[in-house]
Amino acid sequence: MSTATNQAAAPQLEKKPVKFSNLLLGAGLNMFEVTSLGQPLEVIKTTMAANRGDSFAGAMGRIWGRGGILGYYQGLIPWAWIEASTKGAVLLFVASEAEYQARRLGANDFVGGISGGMAGGVAQAYATMGFCTCMKTVEITKHKMAAQGVKPPRYL
């Protein structure tokens, strides 16, 4: 027997394609989540953080008092929608490329997948989520500044 027939041919490494339909589906599902329940809970959480003495019910009353049902959607448009529609695409593109590069450099499937996911998560956090979360917090807490007599800055 020859040694060439005993050795299995190394599989050809291919980059996984990112389908546009998956990006659209992910963006749509994220926007539904943030519009339905995500943003109201974010507003409650941020209100409780800004007013440490408030209970959950107290924060809900404070939010209702400053805007009714629309008070729960402060910062939704445009910041939460920008974040929801872009964070999945950033994660998929960066994770796919990082996994491919790790595998090209000799990493096995497990290490390549983990490193791709970590790189995608870091890119997602810094490219979309950090900035948008900051701007949503500004939108939610500007009423607290106004109540203290400070004119809130306008960003748009």
Short mmCIF file of C-alpha atoms in Angstrom, two decimals:
data_model
loop_
_atom_site.label_atom_id
_atom_site.label_comp_id
_atom_site.label_asym_id
_atom_site.label_seq_id
_atom_site.Cartn_x
_atom_site.Cartn_y
_atom_site.Cartn_z
CA MET A 1 0.00 0.00 0.00
CA SER A 2 1.25 3.43 -0.71
CA THR A 3 1.24 6.17 1.88
CA ALA A 4 -0.70 8.46 -0.43
CA THR A 5 -3.80 6.26 -0.29
CA ASN A 6 -3.62 5.94 3.53
CA GLN A 7 -3.67 9.65 4.12
CA ALA A 8 -7.00 11.35 3.75
CA ALA A 9 -6.99 14.44 1.63
CA ALA A 10 -7.27 17.60 3.73
CA PRO A 11 -10.69 19.19 3.26
CA GLN A 12 -10.69 22.43 1.35
CA LEU A 13 -11.42 25.39 3.65
CA GLU A 14 -14.30 27.54 2.41
CA LYS A 15 -15.69 30.77 3.77
CA LYS A 16 -19.31 30.46 4.89
CA PRO A 17 -21.56 32.83 2.96
CA VAL A 18 -23.78 35.27 4.85
CA LYS A 19 -27.24 35.27 3.26
CA PHE A 20 -28.97 38.60 2.81
CA SER A 21 -32.32 37.01 3.68
CA ASN A 22 -30.92 35.98 7.08
CA LEU A 23 -29.80 39.56 7.72
CA LEU A 24 -33.26 40.91 6.88
CA LEU A 25 -34.99 38.29 9.01
CA GLY A 26 -32.69 38.98 11.96
CA ALA A 27 -33.17 42.74 11.67
CA GLY A 28 -36.94 42.33 11.49
CA LEU A 29 -37.10 40.02 14.49
CA ASN A 30 -34.84 42.31 16.53
CA MET A 31 -36.96 45.33 15.67
CA PHE A 32 -40.14 43.45 16.68
CA GLU A 33 -38.55 42.44 19.99
CA VAL A 34 -37.34 45.93 20.88
CA THR A 35 -40.64 47.54 19.86
CA SER A 36 -42.88 45.08 21.68
CA LEU A 37 -41.23 44.51 25.04
CA GLY A 38 -37.53 45.35 24.89
CA GLN A 39 -37.72 49.14 24.92
CA PRO A 40 -40.37 49.44 27.68
CA LEU A 41 -38.20 47.23 29.93
CA GLU A 42 -35.10 49.24 28.98
CA VAL A 43 -36.89 52.47 29.94
CA ILE A 44 -38.00 51.00 33.28
CA LYS A 45 -34.45 49.77 34.00
CA THR A 46 -32.86 53.09 33.11
CA THR A 47 -35.44 55.04 35.13
CA MET A 48 -34.76 52.84 38.17
CA ALA A 49 -31.02 53.40 37.72
CA ALA A 50 -31.45 57.16 37.43
CA ASN A 51 -33.79 57.29 40.44
CA ARG A 52 -32.27 54.82 42.90
CA GLY A 53 -35.06 55.19 45.44
CA ASP A 54 -37.80 54.09 43.04
CA SER A 55 -39.31 50.63 43.19
CA PHE A 56 -40.39 48.84 40.01
CA ALA A 57 -43.93 50.15 40.46
CA GLY A 58 -42.60 53.63 41.31
CA ALA A 59 -40.53 53.71 38.13
CA MET A 60 -43.54 52.65 36.09
CA GLY A 61 -45.61 55.42 37.66
CA ARG A 62 -42.87 57.98 36.98
CA ILE A 63 -42.67 56.92 33.33
CA TRP A 64 -46.47 57.00 32.92
CA GLY A 65 -46.58 60.44 34.51
CA ARG A 66 -44.18 61.95 32.00
CA GLY A 67 -45.67 60.53 28.82
CA GLY A 68 -48.36 57.92 29.27
CA ILE A 69 -47.90 54.83 27.14
CA LEU A 70 -45.47 56.70 24.85
CA GLY A 71 -43.21 57.32 27.84
CA TYR A 72 -42.24 53.65 27.70
CA TYR A 73 -40.92 54.13 24.17
CA GLN A 74 -38.49 57.00 24.78
CA GLY A 75 -35.38 56.43 22.69
CA LEU A 76 -37.04 53.82 20.47
CA ILE A 77 -36.87 55.95 17.36
CA PRO A 78 -34.19 56.22 16.09
CA TRP A 79 -31.67 54.74 18.57
CA ALA A 80 -33.24 51.41 19.51
CA TRP A 81 -34.25 50.74 15.91
CA ILE A 82 -30.75 51.56 14.64
CA GLU A 83 -29.25 49.20 17.20
CA ALA A 84 -31.79 46.43 16.55
CA SER A 85 -31.47 46.55 12.78
CA THR A 86 -27.65 46.59 12.65
CA LYS A 87 -26.28 44.56 15.55
CA GLY A 88 -27.07 41.17 14.02
CA ALA A 89 -25.44 42.00 10.69
CA VAL A 90 -22.27 43.22 12.39
CA LEU A 91 -22.11 40.04 14.47
CA LEU A 92 -22.66 37.71 11.50
CA PHE A 93 -20.17 39.41 9.17
CA VAL A 94 -17.37 39.74 11.71
CA ALA A 95 -17.90 36.29 13.25
CA SER A 96 -17.88 34.64 9.82
CA GLU A 97 -14.70 36.40 8.74
CA ALA A 98 -12.91 35.85 12.06
CA GLU A 99 -13.81 32.16 12.10
CA TYR A 100 -12.54 31.76 8.54
CA GLN A 101 -9.25 33.51 9.35
CA ALA A 102 -8.74 31.44 12.51
CA ARG A 103 -9.37 28.22 10.57
CA ARG A 104 -7.03 29.40 7.80
CA LEU A 105 -4.31 29.85 10.42
CA GLY A 106 -4.78 26.25 11.61
CA ALA A 107 -7.39 26.41 14.38
CA ASN A 108 -9.78 23.47 14.69
CA ASP A 109 -13.57 23.85 14.33
CA PHE A 110 -14.14 24.51 18.03
CA VAL A 111 -11.43 27.17 18.46
CA GLY A 112 -12.36 28.78 15.14
CA GLY A 113 -16.03 29.01 16.15
CA ILE A 114 -15.26 30.37 19.61
CA SER A 115 -12.81 32.97 18.31
CA GLY A 116 -15.24 34.01 15.57
CA GLY A 117 -18.06 34.43 18.07
CA MET A 118 -15.87 36.42 20.45
CA ALA A 119 -14.63 38.75 17.71
CA GLY A 120 -18.18 39.21 16.42
CA GLY A 121 -19.46 40.02 19.91
CA VAL A 122 -16.73 42.59 20.50
CA ALA A 123 -17.40 44.25 17.15
CA GLN A 124 -21.14 44.24 17.84
CA ALA A 125 -20.68 45.83 21.26
CA TYR A 126 -18.39 48.61 20.05
CA ALA A 127 -19.85 49.29 16.60
CA THR A 128 -23.56 49.47 17.43
CA MET A 129 -24.65 48.70 20.96
CA GLY A 130 -22.41 51.02 22.97
CA PHE A 131 -23.26 54.19 21.08
CA CYS A 132 -26.96 53.42 20.71
CA THR A 133 -27.34 52.45 24.38
CA CYS A 134 -25.67 55.73 25.36
CA MET A 135 -28.07 57.72 23.20
CA LYS A 136 -31.13 55.83 24.50
CA THR A 137 -30.01 56.62 28.07
CA VAL A 138 -29.72 60.31 27.16
CA GLU A 139 -33.25 60.27 25.75
CA ILE A 140 -34.66 58.59 28.86
CA THR A 141 -32.82 60.67 31.47
CA LYS A 142 -33.09 64.12 29.87
CA HIS A 143 -36.35 64.65 31.79
CA LYS A 144 -34.42 64.24 35.03
CA MET A 145 -32.02 66.98 33.90
CA ALA A 146 -34.93 69.26 33.00
CA ALA A 147 -36.54 68.68 36.40
CA GLN A 148 -33.32 69.86 38.03
CA GLY A 149 -33.38 73.10 36.01
CA VAL A 150 -30.68 72.08 33.51
CA LYS A 151 -31.51 72.51 29.85
CA PRO A 152 -31.06 69.09 28.19
CA PRO A 153 -28.82 69.12 25.11
CA ARG A 154 -30.34 68.37 21.70
CA TYR A 155 -28.49 65.77 19.67
CA LEU A 156 -30.58 65.72 16.53
#
